[in-house]
GROMACS .gro file of C-alpha atoms in nm:
model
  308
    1UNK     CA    1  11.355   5.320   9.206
    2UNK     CA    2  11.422   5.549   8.937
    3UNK     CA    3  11.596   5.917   8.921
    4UNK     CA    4  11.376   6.219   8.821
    5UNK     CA    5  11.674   6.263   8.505
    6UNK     CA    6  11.632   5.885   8.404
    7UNK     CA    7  11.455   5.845   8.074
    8UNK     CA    8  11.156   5.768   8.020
    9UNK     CA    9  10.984   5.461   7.787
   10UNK     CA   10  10.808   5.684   7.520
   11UNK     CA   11  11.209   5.882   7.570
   12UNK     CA   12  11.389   5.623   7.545
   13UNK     CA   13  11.188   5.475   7.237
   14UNK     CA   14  11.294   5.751   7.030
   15UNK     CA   15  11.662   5.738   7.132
   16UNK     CA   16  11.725   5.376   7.142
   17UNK     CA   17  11.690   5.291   6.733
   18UNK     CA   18  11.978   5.591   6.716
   19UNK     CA   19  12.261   5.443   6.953
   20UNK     CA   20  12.556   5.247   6.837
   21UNK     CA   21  12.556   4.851   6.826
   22UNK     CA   22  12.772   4.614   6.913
   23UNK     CA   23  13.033   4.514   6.611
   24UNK     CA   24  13.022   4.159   6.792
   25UNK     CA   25  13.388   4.124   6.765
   26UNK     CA   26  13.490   4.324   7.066
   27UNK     CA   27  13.275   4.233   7.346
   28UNK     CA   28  12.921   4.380   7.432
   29UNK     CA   29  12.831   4.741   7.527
   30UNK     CA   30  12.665   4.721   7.886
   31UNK     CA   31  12.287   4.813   7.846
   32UNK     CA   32  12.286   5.131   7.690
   33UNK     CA   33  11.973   5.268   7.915
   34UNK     CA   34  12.114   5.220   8.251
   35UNK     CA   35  12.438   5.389   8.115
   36UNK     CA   36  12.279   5.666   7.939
   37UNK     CA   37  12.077   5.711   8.249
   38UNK     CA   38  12.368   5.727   8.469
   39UNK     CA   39  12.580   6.025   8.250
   40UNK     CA   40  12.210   6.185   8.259
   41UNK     CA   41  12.234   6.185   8.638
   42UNK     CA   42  12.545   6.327   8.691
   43UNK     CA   43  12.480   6.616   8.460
   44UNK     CA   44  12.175   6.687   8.638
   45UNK     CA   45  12.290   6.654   8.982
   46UNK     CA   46  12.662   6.708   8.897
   47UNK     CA   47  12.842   6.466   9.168
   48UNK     CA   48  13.154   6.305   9.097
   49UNK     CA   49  13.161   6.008   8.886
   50UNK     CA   50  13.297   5.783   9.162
   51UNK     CA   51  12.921   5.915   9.386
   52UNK     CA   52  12.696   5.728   9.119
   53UNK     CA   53  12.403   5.495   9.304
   54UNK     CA   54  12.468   5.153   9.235
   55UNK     CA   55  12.156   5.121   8.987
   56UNK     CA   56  12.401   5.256   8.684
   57UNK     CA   57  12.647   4.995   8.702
   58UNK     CA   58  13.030   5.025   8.760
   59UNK     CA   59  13.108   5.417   8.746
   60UNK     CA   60  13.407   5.369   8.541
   61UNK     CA   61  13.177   5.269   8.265
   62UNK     CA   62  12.947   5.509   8.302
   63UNK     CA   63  13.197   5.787   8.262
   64UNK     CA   64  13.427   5.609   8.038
   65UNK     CA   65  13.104   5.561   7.793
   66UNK     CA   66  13.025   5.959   7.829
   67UNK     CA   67  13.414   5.987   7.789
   68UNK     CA   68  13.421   5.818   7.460
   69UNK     CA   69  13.063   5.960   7.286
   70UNK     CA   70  13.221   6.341   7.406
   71UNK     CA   71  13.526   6.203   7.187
   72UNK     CA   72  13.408   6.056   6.904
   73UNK     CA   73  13.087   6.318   6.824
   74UNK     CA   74  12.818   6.046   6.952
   75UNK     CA   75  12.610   6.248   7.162
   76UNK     CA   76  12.632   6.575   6.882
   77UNK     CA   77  12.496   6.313   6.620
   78UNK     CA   78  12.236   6.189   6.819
   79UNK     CA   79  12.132   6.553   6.881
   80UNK     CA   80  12.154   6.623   6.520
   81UNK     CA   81  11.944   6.316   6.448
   82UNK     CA   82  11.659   6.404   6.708
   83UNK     CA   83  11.669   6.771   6.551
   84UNK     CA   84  11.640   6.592   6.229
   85UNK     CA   85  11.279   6.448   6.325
   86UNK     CA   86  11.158   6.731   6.466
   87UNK     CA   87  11.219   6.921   6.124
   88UNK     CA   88  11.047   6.675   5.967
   89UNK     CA   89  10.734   6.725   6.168
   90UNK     CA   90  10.727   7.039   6.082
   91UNK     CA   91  10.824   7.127   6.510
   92UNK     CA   92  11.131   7.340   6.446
   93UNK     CA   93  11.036   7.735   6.464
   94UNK     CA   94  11.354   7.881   6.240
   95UNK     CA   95  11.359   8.199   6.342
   96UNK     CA   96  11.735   8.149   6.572
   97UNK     CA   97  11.847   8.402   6.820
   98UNK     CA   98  12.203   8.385   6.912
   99UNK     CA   99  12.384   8.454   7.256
  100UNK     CA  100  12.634   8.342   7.484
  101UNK     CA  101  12.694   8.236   7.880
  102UNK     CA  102  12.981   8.205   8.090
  103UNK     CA  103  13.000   7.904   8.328
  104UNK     CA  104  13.223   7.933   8.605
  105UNK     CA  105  13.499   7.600   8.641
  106UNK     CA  106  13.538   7.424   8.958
  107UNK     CA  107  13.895   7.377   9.077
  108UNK     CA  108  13.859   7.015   8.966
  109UNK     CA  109  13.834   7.116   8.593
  110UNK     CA  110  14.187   7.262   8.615
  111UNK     CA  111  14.543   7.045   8.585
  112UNK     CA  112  14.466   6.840   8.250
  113UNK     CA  113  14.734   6.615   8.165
  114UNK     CA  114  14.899   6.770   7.858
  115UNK     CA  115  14.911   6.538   7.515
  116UNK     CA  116  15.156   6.493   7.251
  117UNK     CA  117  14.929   6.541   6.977
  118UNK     CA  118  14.575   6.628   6.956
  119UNK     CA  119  14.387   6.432   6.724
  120UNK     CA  120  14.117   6.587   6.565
  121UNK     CA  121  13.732   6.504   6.664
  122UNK     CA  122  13.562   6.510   6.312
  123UNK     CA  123  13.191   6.513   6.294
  124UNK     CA  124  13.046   6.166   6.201
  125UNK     CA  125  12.746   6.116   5.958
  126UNK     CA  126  12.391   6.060   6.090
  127UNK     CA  127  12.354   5.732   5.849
  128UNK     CA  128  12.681   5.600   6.073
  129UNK     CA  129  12.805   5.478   6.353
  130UNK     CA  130  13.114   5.600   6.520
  131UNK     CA  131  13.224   5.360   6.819
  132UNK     CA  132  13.227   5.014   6.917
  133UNK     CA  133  13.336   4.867   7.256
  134UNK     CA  134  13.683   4.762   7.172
  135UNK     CA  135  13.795   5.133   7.045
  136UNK     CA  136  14.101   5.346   7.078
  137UNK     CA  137  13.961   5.688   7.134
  138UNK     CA  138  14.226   5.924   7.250
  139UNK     CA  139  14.154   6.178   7.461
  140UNK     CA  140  14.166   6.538   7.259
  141UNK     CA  141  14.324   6.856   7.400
  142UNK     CA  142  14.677   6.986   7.455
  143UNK     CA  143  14.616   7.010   7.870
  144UNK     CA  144  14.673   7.389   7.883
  145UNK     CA  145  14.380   7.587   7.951
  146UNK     CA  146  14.342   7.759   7.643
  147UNK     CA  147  14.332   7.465   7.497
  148UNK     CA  148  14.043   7.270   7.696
  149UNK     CA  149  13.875   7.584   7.691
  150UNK     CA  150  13.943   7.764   7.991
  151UNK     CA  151  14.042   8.137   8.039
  152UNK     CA  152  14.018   8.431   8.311
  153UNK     CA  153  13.773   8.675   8.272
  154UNK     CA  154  13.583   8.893   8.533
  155UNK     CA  155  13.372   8.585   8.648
  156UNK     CA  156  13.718   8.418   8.755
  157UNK     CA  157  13.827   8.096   8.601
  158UNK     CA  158  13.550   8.009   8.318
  159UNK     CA  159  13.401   7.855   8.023
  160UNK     CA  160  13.187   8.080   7.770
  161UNK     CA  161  12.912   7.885   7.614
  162UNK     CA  162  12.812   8.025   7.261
  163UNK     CA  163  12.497   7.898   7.121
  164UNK     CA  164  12.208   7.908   6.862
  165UNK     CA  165  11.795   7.863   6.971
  166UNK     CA  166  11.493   7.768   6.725
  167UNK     CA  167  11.184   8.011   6.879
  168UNK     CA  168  11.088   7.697   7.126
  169UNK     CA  169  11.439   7.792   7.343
  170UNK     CA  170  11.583   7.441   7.220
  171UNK     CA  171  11.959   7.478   7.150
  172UNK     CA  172  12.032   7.425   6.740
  173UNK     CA  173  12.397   7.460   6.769
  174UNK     CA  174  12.706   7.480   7.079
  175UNK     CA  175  13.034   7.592   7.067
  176UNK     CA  176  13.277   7.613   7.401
  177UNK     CA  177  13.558   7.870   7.447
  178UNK     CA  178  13.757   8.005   7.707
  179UNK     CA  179  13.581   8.277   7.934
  180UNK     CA  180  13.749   8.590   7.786
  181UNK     CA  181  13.687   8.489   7.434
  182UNK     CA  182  13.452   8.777   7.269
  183UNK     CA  183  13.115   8.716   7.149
  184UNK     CA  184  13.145   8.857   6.840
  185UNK     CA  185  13.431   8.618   6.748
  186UNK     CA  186  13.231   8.335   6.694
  187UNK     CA  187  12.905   8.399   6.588
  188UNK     CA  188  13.019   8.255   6.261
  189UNK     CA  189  13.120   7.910   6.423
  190UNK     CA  190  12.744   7.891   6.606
  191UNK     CA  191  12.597   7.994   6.276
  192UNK     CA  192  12.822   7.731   6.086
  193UNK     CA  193  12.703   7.440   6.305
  194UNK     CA  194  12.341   7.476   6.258
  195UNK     CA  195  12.347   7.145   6.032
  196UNK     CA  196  12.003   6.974   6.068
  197UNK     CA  197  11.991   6.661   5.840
  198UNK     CA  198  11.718   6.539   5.624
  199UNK     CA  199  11.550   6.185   5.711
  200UNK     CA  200  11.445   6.106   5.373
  201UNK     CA  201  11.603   6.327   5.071
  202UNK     CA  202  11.736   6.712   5.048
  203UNK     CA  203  12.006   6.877   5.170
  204UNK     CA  204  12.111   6.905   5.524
  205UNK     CA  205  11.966   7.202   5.638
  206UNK     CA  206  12.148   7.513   5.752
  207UNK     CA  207  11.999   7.828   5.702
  208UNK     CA  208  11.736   7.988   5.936
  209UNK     CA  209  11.428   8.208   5.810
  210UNK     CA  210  11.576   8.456   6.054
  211UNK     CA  211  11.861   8.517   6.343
  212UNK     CA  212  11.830   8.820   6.613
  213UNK     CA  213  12.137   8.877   6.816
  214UNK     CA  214  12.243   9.121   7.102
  215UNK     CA  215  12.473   9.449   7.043
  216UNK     CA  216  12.752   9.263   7.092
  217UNK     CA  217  12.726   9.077   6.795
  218UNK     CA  218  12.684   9.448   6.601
  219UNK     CA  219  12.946   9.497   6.350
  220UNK     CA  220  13.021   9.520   5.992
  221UNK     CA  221  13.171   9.124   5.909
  222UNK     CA  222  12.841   8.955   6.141
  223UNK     CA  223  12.641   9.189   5.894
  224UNK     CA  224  12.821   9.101   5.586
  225UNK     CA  225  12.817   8.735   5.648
  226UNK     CA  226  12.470   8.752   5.735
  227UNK     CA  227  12.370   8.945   5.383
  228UNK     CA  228  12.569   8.716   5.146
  229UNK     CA  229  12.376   8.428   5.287
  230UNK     CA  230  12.044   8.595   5.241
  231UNK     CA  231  11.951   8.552   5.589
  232UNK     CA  232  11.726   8.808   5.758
  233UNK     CA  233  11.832   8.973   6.100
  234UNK     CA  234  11.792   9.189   6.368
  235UNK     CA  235  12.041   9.362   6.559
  236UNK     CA  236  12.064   9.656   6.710
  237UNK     CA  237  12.335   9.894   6.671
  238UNK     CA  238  12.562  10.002   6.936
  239UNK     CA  239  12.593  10.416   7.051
  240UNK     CA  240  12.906  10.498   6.922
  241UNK     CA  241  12.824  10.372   6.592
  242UNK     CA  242  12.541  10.540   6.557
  243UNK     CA  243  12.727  10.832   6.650
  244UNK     CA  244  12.970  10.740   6.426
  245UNK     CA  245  12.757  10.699   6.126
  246UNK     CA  246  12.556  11.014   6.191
  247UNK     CA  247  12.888  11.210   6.219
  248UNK     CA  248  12.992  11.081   5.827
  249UNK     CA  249  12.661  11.195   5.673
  250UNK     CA  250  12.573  11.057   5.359
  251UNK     CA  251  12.913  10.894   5.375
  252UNK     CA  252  12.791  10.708   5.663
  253UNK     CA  253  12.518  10.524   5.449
  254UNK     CA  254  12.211  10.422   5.578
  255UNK     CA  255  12.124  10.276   5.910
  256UNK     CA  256  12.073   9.894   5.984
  257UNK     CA  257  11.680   9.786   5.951
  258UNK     CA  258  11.547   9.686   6.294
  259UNK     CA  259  11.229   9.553   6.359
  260UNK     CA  260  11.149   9.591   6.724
  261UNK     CA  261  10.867   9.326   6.789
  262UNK     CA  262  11.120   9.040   6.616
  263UNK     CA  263  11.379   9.152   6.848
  264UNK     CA  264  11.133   9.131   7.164
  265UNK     CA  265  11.142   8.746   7.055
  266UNK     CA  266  11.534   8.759   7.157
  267UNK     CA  267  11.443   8.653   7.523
  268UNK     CA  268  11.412   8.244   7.354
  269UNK     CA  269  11.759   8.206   7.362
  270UNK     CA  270  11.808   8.352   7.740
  271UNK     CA  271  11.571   8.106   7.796
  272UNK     CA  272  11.729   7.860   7.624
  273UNK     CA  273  12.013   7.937   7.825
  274UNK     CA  274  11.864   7.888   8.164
  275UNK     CA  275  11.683   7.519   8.034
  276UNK     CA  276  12.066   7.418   8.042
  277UNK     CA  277  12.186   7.540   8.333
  278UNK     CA  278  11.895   7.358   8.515
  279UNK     CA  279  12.187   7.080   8.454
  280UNK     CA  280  12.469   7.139   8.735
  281UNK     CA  281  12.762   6.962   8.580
  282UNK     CA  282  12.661   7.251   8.309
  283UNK     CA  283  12.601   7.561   8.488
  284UNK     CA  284  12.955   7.480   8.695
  285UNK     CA  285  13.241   7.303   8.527
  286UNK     CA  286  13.390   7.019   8.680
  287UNK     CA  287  13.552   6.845   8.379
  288UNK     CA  288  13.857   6.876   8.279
  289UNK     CA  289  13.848   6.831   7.891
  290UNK     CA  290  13.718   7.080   7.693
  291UNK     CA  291  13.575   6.788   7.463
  292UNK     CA  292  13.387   6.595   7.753
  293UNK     CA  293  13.234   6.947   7.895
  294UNK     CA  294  13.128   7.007   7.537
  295UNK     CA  295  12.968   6.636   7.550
  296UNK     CA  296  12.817   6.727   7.907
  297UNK     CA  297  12.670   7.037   7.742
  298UNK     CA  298  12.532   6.846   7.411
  299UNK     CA  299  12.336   6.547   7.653
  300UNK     CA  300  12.211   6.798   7.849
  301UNK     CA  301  12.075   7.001   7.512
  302UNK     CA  302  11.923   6.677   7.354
  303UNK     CA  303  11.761   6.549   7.693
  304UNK     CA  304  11.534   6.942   7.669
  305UNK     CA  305  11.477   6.819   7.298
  306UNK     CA  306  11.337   6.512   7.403
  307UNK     CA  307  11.157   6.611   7.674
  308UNK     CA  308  10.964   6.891   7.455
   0.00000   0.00000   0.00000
C-alpha cells in the first residue's frame, strides 16, 4: 500500500528520464522510485530516518541517497530541469515576488561534526550527470552553526529560508541562512539563482518580467541592482525614508514608482511559502547539515512543481 507523498505514474514519468544511471562499473543504484519515494516520505511526515516502513528499502540507503543528491546538486538540477519544461510550455508566470521564512531547528539539527576542509558544492549542468553509486561525496560544512546555517534570533535556534515565486506560488530559486541573517542581505543571491535552462536552444533564462518584494527589501543597492538589470519592481518604501526624502527636498529626488494592484499580487510568494511548510522535515529542522536541509527544502519545492 502506498503513502499519500509517494509519486505517482504520470509523476514519476516525468522525473524518471531525468535521474542519474548507473556507470555499470560500481554496482547498481537500488530502484530509484522506491528510494525517491522514501526521502519524499520523510520530508512530508518528517520521522527519523531509522522510522521508515519497510516498503523503501534499507533506511541507510534511503538517507544516504538524499545525503549524496543534497551534496552533489542532484535534486537542484532536477528542479531546474522540471522548471525548464514548464518554461517551455509556456506554464511559468514571470512576474517573481521575493520573501523569506524562518524555520525553527530541532535539537537534533545541532552538534555537527566539524570538517577539515569544506569542499565546495558546484552546480552541475542539466545535460549531465553528477553521481554514480561508487562515489566519494564528502559531506560539506565546517560543523559550527554558522556554518550549516544555523543562528539565534527571536524565534530561538533557526534557519531563515530566502526564496523567489513565479505568480503560480511555485518556488524559482532557495537560499538557506542562519536565522538572524537580514533579508535584505540576500535578495541578490535569490535573484542570482533564478537560472531556468532552455530544452532546445537560447540562453538559460534569468531575468523575470517583474519582482515585488516587502519593505524590508527597500533600499538604495536592491534598487540599483534591480535598475541596471532592467527589471521592473515594486516595493514599497519604508517611513523614515520617506521622511527622510521629503525632509531633503528636491535634493531628495523623486519617490520610488509603486503600483498598488502589482503589489496586491505579493501574497504568491506567502503562499508559496506555506505549500512548503506543508512538508514537516521543512517547516522544523531536524538535519544537521546545512547542505542536506537545503536538499530537504529543494525535493520538497520540485514535488509542488510536479504536482501542479
Amino acid at each position: 500500500m502506498g503513502s499519500r507523498s509517494d509519486l505517482t505514474d504520470a509523476q514519476w514519468e516525468r522525473l524518471e528520464p531525468l535521474l542519474p544511471v548507473s556507470n555499470g562499473r560500481c554496482g547498481r543504484w537500488r530502484d530509484h522510485r522506491q528510494v525517491v519515494n522514501g526521502v519524499l516520505y520523510r520530508i512530508r511526515t518528517g520521522v527519523q530516518w531509522r522510522d521508515l516502513p519497510e516498503r523503501y528499502g534499507p533506511w541507510k540507503t534511503v538517507h544516504e541517497r538524499h545525503r549524496r543528491w543534497s551534496a552533489d546538486g542532484t535534486w537542484e538540477m532536477l528542479l531546474r530541469r522540471v522548471q525548464a519544461e514548464a518554461d517551455a510550455a509556456g506554464e511559468i508566470d514571470w512576474d517573481v515576488s521575493v520573501d523569506s521564512t524562518s524555520v525553527r531547528a530541532h535539537h537534533h539539527a545541532a552538534g555537527a561534526r566539524r570538517s577539515a576542509a569544506r569542499p565546495q558544492r558546484g552546480l552541475w549542468p542539466v545535460d549531465q550527470f553528477r553521481s554514480h553509486p561508487g562515489g566519494t561525496d564528502q559531506p560539506a560544512g565546517g560543523g559550527s552553526a554558522g556554518g550549516e546555517a544555523l543562528g539565534r534570533s527571536r524565534g530561538g535556534f533557526t534557519t531563515k529560508i530566502h526564496l523567489s515565486a513565479d505568480g503560480r506560488c511555485r518556488v524559482l530559486s532557495l537560499v538557506i541562512t542562519p536565522g538572524q541573517c537580514a533579508d535584505c542581505t540576500q535578495f541578490e543571491p535569490v535573484m542570482d539563482k533564478i537560472r531556468v535552462p532552455r530544452l532546445t536552444s537560447g540562453r538559460t533564462r534569468t531575468k523575470p518580467d517583474s519582482v515585488s518584494a516587502d519593505k524590508g527589501y527597500s533600499n538604495r543597492r536592491t534598487r540599483r541592482y534591480l535598475r541596471r538589470r532592467g527589471i521592473r519592481h515594486v516595493i514599497p518604501e519604508k517611513a523614515d525614508q520617506v521622511a527622510n526624502r521629503v525632509r531633503r527636498g528636491s535634493a531628495g529626488g523623486r519617490p520610488p514608482g509603486f503600483d498598488r494592484d502589482r503589489y496586491k499580487k505579493r501574497n504568491t510568494v506567502e503562499r508559496a511559502i506555506n505549500r512548503l511548510k506543508t512538508f514537516r522535515a521543512v517547516a522544523t529542522r531536524f538535519d544537521k547539515r546545512g547542505y542536506v536541509y537545503l536538499g530537504t527544502v529543494t525535493a520538497a519545492a520540485l514535488v509542488i512543481w510536479l504536482r501542479s
